[in-house]
Short mmCIF file of C-alpha atoms and ligand atoms in Angstrom, two decimals:
data_model
loop_
_atom_site.label_atom_id
_atom_site.label_comp_id
_atom_site.label_asym_id
_atom_site.label_seq_id
_atom_site.Cartn_x
_atom_site.Cartn_y
_atom_site.Cartn_z
CA UNK T 944 -30.19 50.91 -88.06
CA UNK T 945 -26.80 51.14 -87.48
CA UNK T 946 -26.46 47.84 -87.12
CA UNK T 947 -27.44 47.25 -90.45
CA UNK T 948 -24.82 49.52 -91.72
CA UNK T 949 -22.30 47.80 -90.11
CA UNK T 950 -23.38 44.80 -91.36
CA UNK T 951 -23.25 45.82 -94.81
CA UNK T 952 -20.04 47.49 -94.32
CA UNK T 953 -18.56 44.32 -93.36
CA UNK T 954 -19.79 42.66 -96.27
CA UNK T 955 -18.36 44.76 -98.65
CA UNK T 956 -15.19 44.68 -96.98
CA UNK T 957 -15.17 40.79 -97.48
CA UNK T 958 -16.37 41.17 -100.79
CA UNK T 959 -13.27 43.63 -101.50
CA UNK T 960 -10.91 41.13 -99.64
CA UNK T 961 -12.04 37.73 -101.69
CA UNK T 962 -11.49 39.97 -104.41
CA UNK T 963 -7.79 41.31 -103.98
CA UNK T 964 -7.16 37.84 -103.13
CA UNK T 965 -8.45 36.41 -106.58
CA UNK T 966 -6.50 38.68 -108.40
CA UNK T 967 -3.52 37.79 -106.42
CA UNK T 968 -3.65 34.52 -107.42
CA UNK T 969 -3.92 35.17 -111.11
CA UNK T 970 -1.61 38.09 -111.07
CA UNK T 971 0.91 35.20 -109.82
CA UNK T 972 -0.20 32.79 -111.99
CA UNK T 973 0.69 35.08 -115.04
CA UNK T 974 4.00 36.55 -112.87
CA UNK T 975 5.22 32.89 -112.24
CA UNK T 976 5.49 33.11 -108.26
CA UNK T 977 4.09 30.89 -105.71
CA UNK T 978 1.12 31.43 -102.96
CA UNK T 979 1.21 28.88 -100.22
CA UNK T 980 -1.13 25.99 -101.64
CA UNK T 981 -1.81 22.36 -101.09
CA UNK T 982 0.89 21.31 -104.12
CA UNK T 983 3.46 24.59 -103.30
CA UNK T 984 4.51 25.17 -99.75
CA UNK T 985 7.38 24.37 -97.15
CA UNK T 986 5.77 22.21 -95.17
CA UNK T 987 5.42 20.02 -98.15
CA UNK T 988 8.00 16.94 -98.28
CA UNK T 989 10.49 16.79 -101.39
CA UNK T 990 14.21 15.35 -101.63
CA UNK T 991 16.29 14.22 -104.21
CA UNK T 992 15.89 10.49 -105.70
CA UNK T 993 19.60 9.00 -105.41
CA UNK T 994 20.61 9.50 -108.86
CA UNK T 995 19.89 13.32 -108.65
CA UNK T 996 21.44 13.44 -105.16
CA UNK T 997 24.52 11.71 -106.10
CA UNK T 998 24.90 13.78 -109.20
CA UNK T 999 24.92 16.97 -106.59
CA UNK T 1000 27.41 15.59 -104.57
CA UNK T 1001 29.46 15.35 -107.72
CA UNK T 1002 29.03 18.70 -108.73
CA UNK T 1003 31.77 21.23 -108.71
CA UNK T 1004 30.71 24.64 -106.58
CA UNK T 1005 30.48 27.29 -109.60
CA UNK T 1006 27.44 25.73 -111.09
CA UNK T 1007 25.93 23.94 -108.35
CA UNK T 1008 22.88 26.13 -107.50
CA UNK T 1009 22.09 25.85 -111.37
CA UNK T 1010 22.71 22.64 -111.88
CA UNK T 1011 20.81 21.38 -108.50
CA UNK T 1012 17.89 23.83 -109.23
CA UNK T 1013 18.01 22.17 -113.16
CA UNK T 1014 17.99 18.58 -111.50
CA UNK T 1015 15.09 19.59 -109.28
CA UNK T 1016 12.99 20.95 -111.67
CA UNK T 1017 13.62 17.92 -113.97
CA UNK T 1018 12.61 15.62 -111.35
CA UNK T 1019 9.30 17.43 -110.86
CA UNK T 1020 7.63 17.49 -114.22
CA UNK T 1021 9.20 21.02 -115.10
CA UNK T 1022 8.99 23.21 -111.84
CA UNK T 1023 10.62 23.96 -108.50
CA UNK T 1024 8.04 23.92 -105.48
CA UNK T 1025 9.34 26.34 -102.75
CA UNK T 1026 10.43 22.68 -100.68
CA UNK T 1027 12.43 21.73 -103.84
CA UNK T 1028 13.98 25.02 -103.48
CA UNK T 1029 14.58 24.83 -99.94
CA UNK T 1030 15.59 21.16 -100.06
CA UNK T 1031 18.48 22.43 -102.61
CA UNK T 1032 19.47 25.18 -100.69
CA UNK T 1033 20.00 22.21 -97.56
CA UNK T 1034 22.03 19.57 -100.12
CA UNK T 1035 24.56 22.21 -101.06
CA UNK T 1036 24.58 23.94 -97.83
CA UNK T 1037 23.37 27.81 -98.70
CA UNK T 1038 20.72 29.92 -96.82
CA UNK T 1039 17.34 29.15 -98.59
CA UNK T 1040 17.08 33.03 -100.17
CA UNK T 1041 20.73 32.23 -102.05
CA UNK T 1042 18.77 29.51 -103.98
CA UNK T 1043 14.77 31.40 -104.22
CA UNK T 1044 17.98 34.51 -105.52
CA UNK T 1045 19.04 31.81 -108.87
CA UNK T 1046 15.60 30.98 -109.25
CA UNK T 1047 13.42 34.20 -109.15
CA UNK T 1048 16.20 35.78 -111.46
CA UNK T 1049 16.54 33.23 -114.26
CA UNK T 1050 13.67 32.76 -117.06
CA UNK T 1051 14.28 28.47 -117.06
CA UNK T 1052 13.02 28.30 -113.60
CA UNK T 1053 9.08 27.59 -113.59
CA UNK T 1054 8.19 28.27 -110.30
CA UNK T 1055 4.43 26.99 -111.11
CA UNK T 1056 3.38 23.82 -112.84
CA UNK T 1057 3.71 23.40 -115.97
CA UNK T 1058 2.00 21.29 -118.91
CA UNK T 1059 4.11 18.23 -120.40
CA UNK T 1060 4.76 20.69 -123.04
CA UNK T 1061 6.17 23.74 -121.86
CA UNK T 1062 6.43 25.83 -125.02
CA UNK T 1063 8.77 28.89 -124.50
CA UNK T 1064 8.55 31.77 -126.52
CA UNK T 1065 12.27 33.32 -127.04
CA UNK T 1066 11.58 37.39 -126.16
CA UNK T 1067 14.83 38.85 -126.54
CA UNK T 1068 15.70 41.28 -129.14
CA UNK T 1069 16.24 39.91 -132.12
CA UNK T 1070 13.39 37.22 -131.57
CA UNK T 1071 11.43 40.40 -131.20
CA UNK T 1072 11.98 42.28 -133.85
CA UNK T 1073 11.11 39.40 -136.23
CA UNK T 1074 7.86 39.00 -134.93
CA UNK T 1075 7.86 36.61 -131.01
CA UNK T 1076 5.04 38.49 -129.70
CA UNK T 1077 2.57 37.51 -132.80
CA UNK T 1078 3.78 34.01 -132.07
CA UNK T 1079 3.23 34.36 -128.54
CA UNK T 1080 -0.35 35.74 -129.04
CA UNK T 1081 -1.44 32.98 -131.48
CA UNK T 1082 -0.18 30.16 -129.24
CA UNK T 1083 -2.55 31.73 -126.40
CA UNK T 1084 -5.13 32.27 -128.61
CA UNK T 1085 -5.06 29.39 -129.84
CA UNK T 1086 -4.55 27.04 -126.42
CA UNK T 1087 -6.93 29.74 -124.62
CA UNK T 1088 -4.63 30.53 -121.64
CA UNK T 1089 -2.35 32.99 -120.46
CA UNK T 1090 1.17 33.03 -120.00
CA UNK T 1091 2.34 30.73 -117.66
CA UNK T 1092 -1.39 28.92 -117.31
CA UNK T 1093 -1.50 25.12 -118.27
CA UNK T 1094 -4.43 24.43 -120.43
CA UNK T 1095 -7.45 22.11 -119.17
CA UNK T 1096 -6.20 18.74 -120.23
CA UNK T 1097 -2.63 19.56 -118.68
CA UNK T 1098 -0.58 19.26 -122.20
CA UNK T 1099 0.42 22.38 -122.91
CA UNK T 1100 1.94 25.63 -120.95
CA UNK T 1101 3.21 28.77 -122.49
CA UNK T 1102 6.11 30.87 -121.14
CA UNK T 1103 9.25 33.35 -122.13
CA UNK T 1104 12.56 32.85 -122.64
CA UNK T 1105 15.59 35.05 -122.93
CA UNK T 1106 17.75 34.17 -126.03
CA UNK T 1107 18.32 30.83 -127.01
CA UNK T 1108 21.57 31.28 -129.34
CA UNK T 1109 19.13 30.69 -132.35
CA UNK T 1110 18.92 34.42 -133.34
CA UNK T 1111 19.67 33.65 -136.98
CA UNK T 1112 16.92 31.38 -137.34
CA UNK T 1113 14.60 34.41 -135.51
CA UNK T 1114 11.91 33.68 -134.19
CA UNK T 1115 12.41 30.26 -132.50
CA UNK T 1116 10.47 28.38 -129.74
CA UNK T 1117 11.31 25.96 -127.56
CA UNK T 1118 9.62 22.79 -126.46
CA UNK T 1119 10.30 21.49 -123.06
CA UNK T 1120 8.88 18.09 -122.17
CA UNK T 1121 9.64 17.03 -118.44
CA UNK T 1122 7.27 14.55 -118.00
CA UNK T 1123 10.04 11.56 -117.98
CA UNK T 1124 12.33 13.12 -115.76
CA UNK T 1125 15.85 13.59 -115.01
CA UNK T 1126 16.47 10.79 -117.45
CA UNK T 1127 14.57 11.20 -120.59
CA UNK T 1128 13.21 15.32 -120.75
CA UNK T 1129 13.90 16.88 -123.92
CA UNK T 1130 14.21 20.19 -125.47
CA UNK T 1131 13.75 21.21 -128.88
CA UNK T 1132 13.96 23.77 -130.83
CA UNK T 1133 11.67 24.99 -133.68
CA UNK T 1134 13.39 28.11 -135.81
CA UNK T 1135 11.84 30.26 -138.62
CA UNK T 1136 8.55 29.96 -136.68
CA UNK T 1137 5.67 32.05 -137.77
CA UNK T 1138 2.47 32.45 -136.54
CA UNK T 1139 0.82 29.35 -138.28
CA UNK T 1140 3.55 26.78 -138.01
CA UNK T 1141 3.16 27.21 -133.75
CA UNK T 1142 -0.18 26.02 -133.87
CA UNK T 1143 0.46 23.71 -136.42
CA UNK T 1144 2.99 22.34 -133.98
CA UNK T 1145 0.80 22.56 -131.22
CA UNK T 1146 -1.67 20.42 -132.72
CA UNK T 1147 0.72 17.61 -133.84
CA UNK T 1148 2.21 17.43 -130.53
CA UNK T 1149 -1.21 17.24 -129.12
CA UNK T 1150 -1.62 13.82 -131.58
CA UNK T 1151 1.50 12.56 -130.24
CA UNK T 1152 3.56 13.16 -133.84
CA UNK T 1153 7.00 14.25 -134.42
CA UNK T 1154 6.88 17.35 -135.76
CA UNK T 1155 11.09 17.94 -135.79
S1 LIG I 853 17.10 36.25 -129.53
FE1 LIG I 853 15.87 34.20 -130.10
S2 LIG I 853 17.49 32.72 -130.14
FE2 LIG I 853 18.37 34.77 -130.16
#
């Protein structure tokens, strides 16, 4: 009797832990931070390619952390695994925490994988007043993902960005394409968008058409 009660209790505890682990995984995706996984852990080898290494070495100290992180993100297909942040810290000669501080503060640094097209909705006040929440809702609903999740075909993800300097034409989105590495990544602005227009943009991108 006592043995059966203990086994039942153990099973309940295991299920509770499993539920908490699953919740933690989806929570981390939604909030864009990493928990150790095969493609994002400190033991994963990562280093700058020779061109980016040279750019980092010739950069002035004032922008060193941001520029190095930006190059690492471009090189790594649009996001920063923890091993890339550690590599940045090593190359520029600072403690890893200094790099984590920058990468976790600025919304342009992605710490989970992004789609080929990373759709960034401006969430700052002028765009918000002009309907950016509806824009984001339309994208998430159309693509069937949560914020910072990647569609199953790997083509799209939706993130949020702070003011991108196009407030006069709010609301706006940016489409980042990191699939061509540091030499060919693009960052295109779409202004005065509506929920209908952003869905059209997604479908044009899916067909590989230029929707500028
Ligand atoms: S508030 Fe969105 S571009 Fe400035």
